[in-house]
Amino acid sequence: MIKNSIKAFKAEWLKLKGSGMIWIVLIMSFIIPLIMTLATIIEGREFHDTSDNLWKVLIEQCYSAFASFFYPIFLILVVVRLCQIEHRNNGWKLIETQPIHRFHLFVAKFKTALILSLACLLCLLLFALLGITIYSFTKGGEILHKQPIPIVKILYFVLRLWIAGFGLMALQYALSIWIPNFALPFIVGFVMVIAASIMSSFNVAVWLPYAAPSLTVKNKNGSIINSWLLHHEKLSVAWMLLFLFIGYQYFYFKGWANAFFKPFTKVFKLLAAIVLFAICFWFIEKPVQSKPYHTTVVAGMIISDDTLKDNFVLYRLPDFDTVLTAPIINNKYHATFNGVLPLGEYAMGIGKYKFQVIFSSNDSLYTKWNISKTKNTVDFSGTRVAENELYKSMMSKDNFDYDDYYLKANMKGFKPDEFAKKIVEQVSKINKKIDEFTTSDNIKPAEDFVAMLKKIMSIEYINLMQNEYPRTYKLYHPNQKLNYPTEIEPLQKTITTSDTSLLKFEVYRNYLSQTFHHLAGVRPNSFDTTYFNYIVANASPATIRDNVLNSEISEAISNMRDSSDRNYIAEKYIPAVSSEKLRTKLTEKNKLQNSFQKGRPAPFFIAENLLGQPATLLDYRGRFVAIDVWATWCGPCKRESPYFDGLAEKYTDEKLVFASISVDEEKNDWKRDADDKSKNVVQLWALQKDVFMHSYGIESIPRFMLIDPNGKIVSINMPRPSEQEFEAILQQEVFKMK
Amino acid sequence: MDTSLAIETNNLNYSFSKYRKAINNLSLQVPQGSIFGFLGPNGAGKTTTMRMLTGMLPSDNDNVFLMGNSLQKTMPQVFENIGTLIEMPSLYLHLSGYNNLKIICILRGIDVARINATLDLVGLLQDGKRKVKEYSLGMKQRLGIAMALLPNPKLLLLDEPVNGLDPAGMVEVRELLKKLNKEHNITVFISSHLLNEIEKTCTHISIIHKGNLKYQGSLSDLQESQGLSKEVTFTINDAIAAEQMVKQHYNTAKAINRNTLVFEFEHEDDIPRINKWLVGQGINVSGINTKLGLEDWFMKMTSK
């Protein structure tokens, strides 16, 4: 038995001699590394990013370029060619009249194809390694010295790519044995490869064996739930078994009729095989859902050049309340939590590095942090993998949808019923996307999260419909009442103003603010007492009311310049907040604002000038100081800066000095930009910027302030220099002009 | 099932389409040790039969027996003792002649040392290293025979083995088959449409026409059982002119062309008598040939 299979295989191997097959393998595996190497050398590409292993990145680039098109075509070519050796030379009747069972003959050929395909993938690896080595030498051999070749990871990837081709090969094998000419099975394969790649880009028919290799290169790192193979790779094996069975029956019984229909009972054999495959298909392709964990646990490891001294912290959003902290020991942390955490978006942080994450109690969350100078990334695993991946993809800015854009940009062009219809269409489109989502491991997000995400995603549209469109409509049809068709009602009912589970999401908080403004009949973003009264009277339950009041009062305290108005709002509405914690926080905040009143001493801070010397407000005693707080990454700051600089040219004298204080993290970022700024403005970089910003109550920049010659506050929150009032205040306060 | 038979079929049937049977109730009995000629015009069903004998076309019933074994039940072990050459020889054109034989060696577990001897046997020793695609038609045919002979089979199934061979080659193959049959007691089953060839090689003969077996039996029985006449042809100068005159004496005489006069005869003694008479009439006899009247019989068998 084994002897015969070895004999059959040896004979197959001998037939390869002079068949050009080895050349096909070498050429196919050589092309991509050659092109990549030449391109990289000619282009003179530099790789500064050290967060990932360069060997791995470059080799995977080779495989990516190879696997979605060249590799399937190569497989088809190999299989068709192997069968052509027999078809062309009448070989079948020769080998079939030898005392070797047809099973061995059939399998031997397929084995040969498998070995050739593996050889091709391995040759590609060798050529890629060679190419990278050559490239590395043109760059002085840096890559070679710095990094080890992650050979196990790469071989594991190659193995998966190999397996992903099995189904395709078996299908083509059955086809090539059946159809004696070269062109037809090759063309069928070629067309199918292209069709599958087009369809899988629309997420259609991704289960076709032709799509499997490209799916593997799309998910290079493989499973994140410790499964050896991804589901499409398992499916590839199932396809292989099905088509090997069908192909073998055809081969053994010499024709479809004899294989499956003569006598008619044989059809059950075929049906049995198909049913068996269908069961496998169902088991493999059935999306799985993570089961809740018996406890709530967060753990992780950090890969970083720095040693991180901070603790790991899990925060509740939106207020960044600490849920739990865990010490980091040897770049690892582990903590459990006993309370109840409602499902939603949380933040986790290590020092200044913070990432949002979907989480709830009875979840496990393992995080791998990659922290380097150039790139900070996290990889999640645990019970909420699918949820996090889905959330990220839904929130991604890359999801540009033309219909969506057109709907928002062209509201005036729609009649109410058209608009409502479009809204319903968009929401169901998004819901469909959410329903169809599975990860590369075929994990589906949990129902609770799906329901929540659907709500979150529809909020934007309900907001459009309830708050945005009516305003536009009123503008163009001042005398008409807006009537939406009744079909929209079910959608409208999905979101209410009392859904506390959504409070964690900013989009819902915005919706609440807009809706309450709308219901109270005041324009958005105004600190009208009508609005506050409305909320106190109507917003429920208490958590919602507290949340809305808190954010609105907080905004009002930060932004209202008139201290008596501000104190009026604070005194009247802070008591309406039921949470004591929030009340205290708001009161504190207002107190802080009051401390910035005119005539109060300006808090002390220390900064560094362009010469690297320390500077404080004391250095400018005897002069008024106009301050611009900015940062290099802040767009609005940069827009204001020319006005500020212009005023500096005009007004700088012995009475008045202009200073720009940067709150950049990186000193060099500041230095580069500050060098180009007006020489009339003193350029400073805040040391201990957190202290500086807190002591001046700065929550957003740009911020403009005026300090008098005695170091007392004139205004902690000036209008912007682009506004007339800024100059007016200067004239009035500094030069006593009226 | 008769164990003294190398090949036995019981009512073999095959049809490619619903309406026409390619083989109709064909029952062959090929005795061991015979050289069995399987005759039929083109399209009679010879190759179909050959393919069924090797299982390449599967039979619905268990009705093919090779060397006393059921083909259906003992495939593929039954091929252990059988060498085949069906239609065009199956050769891997991109390989050398030697490697083509080596494939058989690998598959059958034969010592590769036999390759050169077999190549020598078919006269291809010099060309063993050359790729088969460079071979002439005759060389390919001979290599095909070599592949059938390589495993030292007890039974050889050869489909049109002399196809494409030159006259010398035909003679060589014919002599080879006779030698193998005689020295190694190999049963040879040859299909052919060349009556002449079969007549010169075979001990047994069968005739198939439109899928039906018309005759089978030993060559020696043929004449008696079928009442075949023996014919003698005389090559003379002007046969057509002489025909009338001769006919008055020998009424079976017939001029079949300008130089050939054919007589039927009963005994060997008749030939010198006719010769003497012809010479006596002043007719110059430049050649005498005897043969069985197979051609007419064959035409008769296959004309319906």
PDB file of N, CA and C in Angstrom, chain A residues 163-164 223 225 227-241 277 280 283-285 441:
ATOM      1  N   ILE A 163      -1.642  26.179   2.804  1.00  0.00           N
ATOM      2  CA  ILE A 163      -2.904  25.491   3.065  1.00  0.00           C
ATOM      3  C   ILE A 163      -4.069  26.224   2.394  1.00  0.00           C
ATOM      4  N   ALA A 164      -3.984  27.543   2.364  1.00  0.00           N
ATOM      5  CA  ALA A 164      -5.058  28.317   1.742  1.00  0.00           C
ATOM      6  C   ALA A 164      -5.214  27.975   0.258  1.00  0.00           C
ATOM      7  N   SER A 223      -4.525  34.052  13.379  1.00  0.00           N
ATOM      8  CA  SER A 223      -5.601  34.134  14.352  1.00  0.00           C
ATOM      9  C   SER A 223      -5.159  34.906  15.587  1.00  0.00           C
ATOM     10  N   ILE A 225      -7.103  34.436  18.273  1.00  0.00           N
ATOM     11  CA  ILE A 225      -7.692  33.655  19.364  1.00  0.00           C
ATOM     12  C   ILE A 225      -6.986  32.303  19.488  1.00  0.00           C
ATOM     13  N   SER A 227      -6.052  30.128  17.359  1.00  0.00           N
ATOM     14  CA  SER A 227      -6.445  29.018  16.507  1.00  0.00           C
ATOM     15  C   SER A 227      -5.308  28.861  15.498  1.00  0.00           C
ATOM     16  N   TRP A 228      -5.011  27.601  15.148  1.00  0.00           N
ATOM     17  CA  TRP A 228      -3.887  27.388  14.235  1.00  0.00           C
ATOM     18  C   TRP A 228      -4.134  27.986  12.856  1.00  0.00           C
ATOM     19  N   LEU A 229      -5.379  27.829  12.425  1.00  0.00           N
ATOM     20  CA  LEU A 229      -5.697  28.304  11.086  1.00  0.00           C
ATOM     21  C   LEU A 229      -6.879  29.254  11.161  1.00  0.00           C
ATOM     22  N   LEU A 230      -6.909  30.176  10.201  1.00  0.00           N
ATOM     23  CA  LEU A 230      -8.093  31.023  10.095  1.00  0.00           C
ATOM     24  C   LEU A 230      -9.202  30.206   9.432  1.00  0.00           C
ATOM     25  N   HIS A 231     -10.443  30.694   9.555  1.00  0.00           N
ATOM     26  CA  HIS A 231     -11.549  29.856   9.094  1.00  0.00           C
ATOM     27  C   HIS A 231     -11.491  29.577   7.600  1.00  0.00           C
ATOM     28  N   HIS A 232     -11.036  30.550   6.817  1.00  0.00           N
ATOM     29  CA  HIS A 232     -11.008  30.284   5.375  1.00  0.00           C
ATOM     30  C   HIS A 232      -9.925  29.256   5.020  1.00  0.00           C
ATOM     31  N   GLU A 233      -8.922  29.144   5.895  1.00  0.00           N
ATOM     32  CA  GLU A 233      -7.887  28.130   5.655  1.00  0.00           C
ATOM     33  C   GLU A 233      -8.410  26.735   5.987  1.00  0.00           C
ATOM     34  N   LYS A 234      -9.218  26.676   7.038  1.00  0.00           N
ATOM     35  CA  LYS A 234      -9.863  25.394   7.356  1.00  0.00           C
ATOM     36  C   LYS A 234     -10.817  25.020   6.227  1.00  0.00           C
ATOM     37  N   LEU A 235     -11.512  26.034   5.743  1.00  0.00           N
ATOM     38  CA  LEU A 235     -12.469  25.777   4.662  1.00  0.00           C
ATOM     39  C   LEU A 235     -11.737  25.289   3.411  1.00  0.00           C
ATOM     40  N   SER A 236     -10.548  25.825   3.196  1.00  0.00           N
ATOM     41  CA  SER A 236      -9.750  25.393   2.045  1.00  0.00           C
ATOM     42  C   SER A 236      -9.482  23.895   2.110  1.00  0.00           C
ATOM     43  N   VAL A 237      -9.207  23.402   3.308  1.00  0.00           N
ATOM     44  CA  VAL A 237      -8.972  21.952   3.476  1.00  0.00           C
ATOM     45  C   VAL A 237     -10.257  21.183   3.180  1.00  0.00           C
ATOM     46  N   ALA A 238     -11.399  21.714   3.627  1.00  0.00           N
ATOM     47  CA  ALA A 238     -12.679  21.054   3.357  1.00  0.00           C
ATOM     48  C   ALA A 238     -12.976  21.020   1.861  1.00  0.00           C
ATOM     49  N   TRP A 239     -12.726  22.158   1.204  1.00  0.00           N
ATOM     50  CA  TRP A 239     -12.887  22.187  -0.265  1.00  0.00           C
ATOM     51  C   TRP A 239     -12.009  21.130  -0.910  1.00  0.00           C
ATOM     52  N   MET A 240     -10.776  21.035  -0.428  1.00  0.00           N
ATOM     53  CA  MET A 240      -9.836  20.078  -1.004  1.00  0.00           C
ATOM     54  C   MET A 240     -10.393  18.666  -0.916  1.00  0.00           C
ATOM     55  N   LEU A 241     -10.892  18.309   0.280  1.00  0.00           N
ATOM     56  CA  LEU A 241     -11.400  16.951   0.457  1.00  0.00           C
ATOM     57  C   LEU A 241     -12.591  16.699  -0.472  1.00  0.00           C
ATOM     58  N   PHE A 277     -19.745  17.887   3.303  1.00  0.00           N
ATOM     59  CA  PHE A 277     -19.049  19.153   3.094  1.00  0.00           C
ATOM     60  C   PHE A 277     -19.869  20.301   3.660  1.00  0.00           C
ATOM     61  N   CYS A 280     -19.451  20.513   7.285  1.00  0.00           N
ATOM     62  CA  CYS A 280     -18.136  21.114   7.591  1.00  0.00           C
ATOM     63  C   CYS A 280     -18.184  22.613   7.344  1.00  0.00           C
ATOM     64  N   PHE A 283     -19.997  24.346  10.061  1.00  0.00           N
ATOM     65  CA  PHE A 283     -19.216  24.428  11.303  1.00  0.00           C
ATOM     66  C   PHE A 283     -18.076  25.418  11.196  1.00  0.00           C
ATOM     67  N   ILE A 284     -17.446  25.438  10.036  1.00  0.00           N
ATOM     68  CA  ILE A 284     -16.286  26.316   9.888  1.00  0.00           C
ATOM     69  C   ILE A 284     -16.725  27.763   9.721  1.00  0.00           C
ATOM     70  N   GLU A 285     -17.768  27.962   8.914  1.00  0.00           N
ATOM     71  CA  GLU A 285     -18.155  29.327   8.574  1.00  0.00           C
ATOM     72  C   GLU A 285     -19.139  29.938   9.563  1.00  0.00           C
ATOM     73  N   ASP A 441     -11.107  35.741  12.266  1.00  0.00           N
ATOM     74  CA  ASP A 441     -11.308  34.458  12.943  1.00  0.00           C
ATOM     75  C   ASP A 441     -12.780  34.047  12.937  1.00  0.00           C
TER      76      ASP A 441
END
